[in-house]
PDB file of C-alpha atoms in Angstrom:
ATOM      1  CA  MET A   7       0.266  31.063   9.155  1.00 54.00           C
ATOM      2  CA  VAL A   8      -2.643  32.001   6.967  1.00 63.00           C
ATOM      3  CA  GLU A   9      -4.599  29.099   5.537  1.00 76.00           C
ATOM      4  CA  LYS A  10      -5.689  29.093   1.867  1.00 84.00           C
ATOM      5  CA  TYR A  11      -9.110  27.693   1.214  1.00 87.00           C
ATOM      6  CA  PRO A  12     -10.529  25.499  -0.178  1.00 89.00           C
ATOM      7  CA  PHE A  13      -8.420  22.373   0.356  1.00 89.00           C
ATOM      8  CA  TYR A  14      -8.957  18.627   0.716  1.00 90.00           C
ATOM      9  CA  LEU A  15      -7.821  16.718   3.762  1.00 92.00           C
ATOM     10  CA  ILE A  16      -7.483  12.928   3.634  1.00 93.00           C
ATOM     11  CA  THR A  17      -7.202  10.961   6.878  1.00 93.00           C
ATOM     12  CA  PHE A  18      -5.659   7.461   7.165  1.00 92.00           C
ATOM     13  CA  PRO A  19      -6.043   4.600   9.594  1.00 91.00           C
ATOM     14  CA  SER A  20      -2.312   4.583  10.295  1.00 91.00           C
ATOM     15  CA  VAL A  21       0.942   6.402   9.499  1.00 92.00           C
ATOM     16  CA  HIS A  22       1.828   3.468   7.228  1.00 92.00           C
ATOM     17  CA  HIS A  23      -1.113   4.281   4.910  1.00 92.00           C
ATOM     18  CA  ALA A  24      -0.207   8.009   4.894  1.00 93.00           C
ATOM     19  CA  LEU A  25       3.358   7.194   3.879  1.00 94.00           C
ATOM     20  CA  LYS A  26       2.087   4.909   1.143  1.00 94.00           C
ATOM     21  CA  PHE A  27      -0.059   7.763  -0.162  1.00 93.00           C
ATOM     22  CA  GLU A  28       2.993  10.019  -0.047  1.00 95.00           C
ATOM     23  CA  SER A  29       5.065   7.491  -2.004  1.00 93.00           C
ATOM     24  CA  ASN A  30       2.371   6.994  -4.673  1.00 90.00           C
ATOM     25  CA  PHE A  31       1.501  10.656  -5.213  1.00 89.00           C
ATOM     26  CA  LYS A  32       4.760  12.512  -4.649  1.00 91.00           C
ATOM     27  CA  GLY A  33       5.296  14.658  -7.763  1.00 87.00           C
ATOM     28  CA  LYS A  34       1.766  13.991  -9.039  1.00 85.00           C
ATOM     29  CA  LEU A  35      -0.262  16.074  -6.530  1.00 86.00           C
ATOM     30  CA  HIS A  36       0.641  19.206  -4.584  1.00 87.00           C
ATOM     31  CA  PHE A  37       0.131  18.038  -0.977  1.00 92.00           C
ATOM     32  CA  GLU A  38       1.721  17.882   2.382  1.00 94.00           C
ATOM     33  CA  LEU A  39       1.422  15.457   5.278  1.00 96.00           C
ATOM     34  CA  ILE A  40       0.258  17.160   8.457  1.00 95.00           C
ATOM     35  CA  PRO A  41      -1.087  16.192  11.882  1.00 93.00           C
ATOM     36  CA  VAL A  42      -4.831  15.487  11.880  1.00 92.00           C
ATOM     37  CA  PRO A  43      -6.570  18.747  13.024  1.00 88.00           C
ATOM     38  CA  ARG A  44      -8.270  18.691  16.344  1.00 85.00           C
ATOM     39  CA  GLU A  45     -11.647  19.632  14.906  1.00 84.00           C
ATOM     40  CA  ILE A  46     -11.619  16.268  13.040  1.00 85.00           C
ATOM     41  CA  SER A  47     -10.187  13.890  15.622  1.00 79.00           C
ATOM     42  CA  SER A  48      -8.659  14.110  19.122  1.00 68.00           C
ATOM     43  CA  SER A  49      -6.423  11.125  18.420  1.00 70.00           C
ATOM     44  CA  CYS A  50      -3.068  11.710  16.853  1.00 71.00           C
ATOM     45  CA  GLY A  51      -2.516  10.758  13.258  1.00 89.00           C
ATOM     46  CA  VAL A  52      -1.288  11.952   9.914  1.00 93.00           C
ATOM     47  CA  ALA A  53      -3.376  13.447   7.139  1.00 95.00           C
ATOM     48  CA  ALA A  54      -2.686  14.500   3.571  1.00 94.00           C
ATOM     49  CA  LYS A  55      -3.614  18.114   2.815  1.00 94.00           C
ATOM     50  CA  ILE A  56      -4.146  18.630  -0.933  1.00 90.00           C
ATOM     51  CA  LEU A  57      -3.289  22.230  -1.516  1.00 81.00           C
ATOM     52  CA  GLU A  58      -4.476  23.013  -5.050  1.00 69.00           C
ATOM     53  CA  THR A  59      -8.075  21.881  -5.298  1.00 67.00           C
ATOM     54  CA  GLU A  60      -8.768  23.774  -8.535  1.00 67.00           C
ATOM     55  CA  ASP A  61      -6.137  21.707 -10.416  1.00 66.00           C
ATOM     56  CA  ILE A  62      -7.579  18.314  -9.423  1.00 68.00           C
ATOM     57  CA  ASP A  63     -10.847  16.474  -9.257  1.00 70.00           C
ATOM     58  CA  ILE A  64     -10.806  14.357  -6.090  1.00 73.00           C
ATOM     59  CA  PHE A  65     -13.144  11.900  -7.840  1.00 69.00           C
ATOM     60  CA  ASP A  66     -10.509  11.213 -10.546  1.00 70.00           C
ATOM     61  CA  ILE A  67      -7.757  10.213  -8.082  1.00 77.00           C
ATOM     62  CA  SER A  68      -7.220   6.460  -7.928  1.00 79.00           C
ATOM     63  CA  PHE A  69      -6.892   5.311  -4.336  1.00 78.00           C
ATOM     64  CA  GLU A  70      -6.376   1.737  -5.403  1.00 81.00           C
ATOM     65  CA  GLY A  71      -4.142  -0.010  -2.856  1.00 83.00           C
ATOM     66  CA  ILE A  72      -4.323   2.932  -0.409  1.00 87.00           C
ATOM     67  CA  GLU A  73      -6.534   2.678   2.597  1.00 90.00           C
ATOM     68  CA  TYR A  74      -7.980   5.957   3.893  1.00 89.00           C
ATOM     69  CA  GLU A  75     -10.608   6.837   6.471  1.00 90.00           C
ATOM     70  CA  GLU A  76     -12.320  10.038   5.249  1.00 90.00           C
ATOM     71  CA  ILE A  77     -11.865  12.882   2.760  1.00 90.00           C
ATOM     72  CA  PHE A  78     -12.867  16.312   3.905  1.00 91.00           C
ATOM     73  CA  LEU A  79     -13.323  19.486   1.936  1.00 90.00           C
ATOM     74  CA  PHE A  80     -12.382  22.513   3.991  1.00 89.00           C
ATOM     75  CA  LYS A  81     -14.118  25.662   2.617  1.00 88.00           C
ATOM     76  CA  GLY A  82     -12.997  27.926   5.466  1.00 85.00           C
ATOM     77  CA  PRO A  83     -12.040  27.911   9.148  1.00 83.00           C
ATOM     78  CA  LYS A  84     -14.215  25.271  10.865  1.00 81.00           C
ATOM     79  CA  ASN A  85     -16.261  24.995   7.686  1.00 86.00           C
ATOM     80  CA  PHE A  86     -15.733  21.499   6.348  1.00 87.00           C
ATOM     81  CA  SER A  87     -17.697  18.558   5.035  1.00 85.00           C
ATOM     82  CA  ILE A  88     -17.055  14.915   4.277  1.00 82.00           C
ATOM     83  CA  VAL A  89     -16.655  14.017   0.616  1.00 82.00           C
ATOM     84  CA  LYS A  90     -18.209  10.680  -0.322  1.00 76.00           C
ATOM     85  CA  ILE A  91     -16.122   8.930  -3.060  1.00 64.00           C
ATOM     86  CA  LYS A  92     -17.757   5.514  -3.070  1.00 53.00           C
TER      87      LYS A  92
END
């Protein structure tokens, strides 16, 4: 599968928080829940991959009531950085 860059990846402290994100943003954002990539963490977990970065501004998304760990911007293979929201 060929990756399309750039994309945002949001990690969560638990699957519960990832499912809450899915419930709140289904139909509002183009995303998919995926396993956390190994280059970010060796522990298992679920992340939200936001697929259409040009259509959204990550700073405008309200994460109120949703706990997340980090937001990453992937610009290419193994080329990512942490996005600071707060």
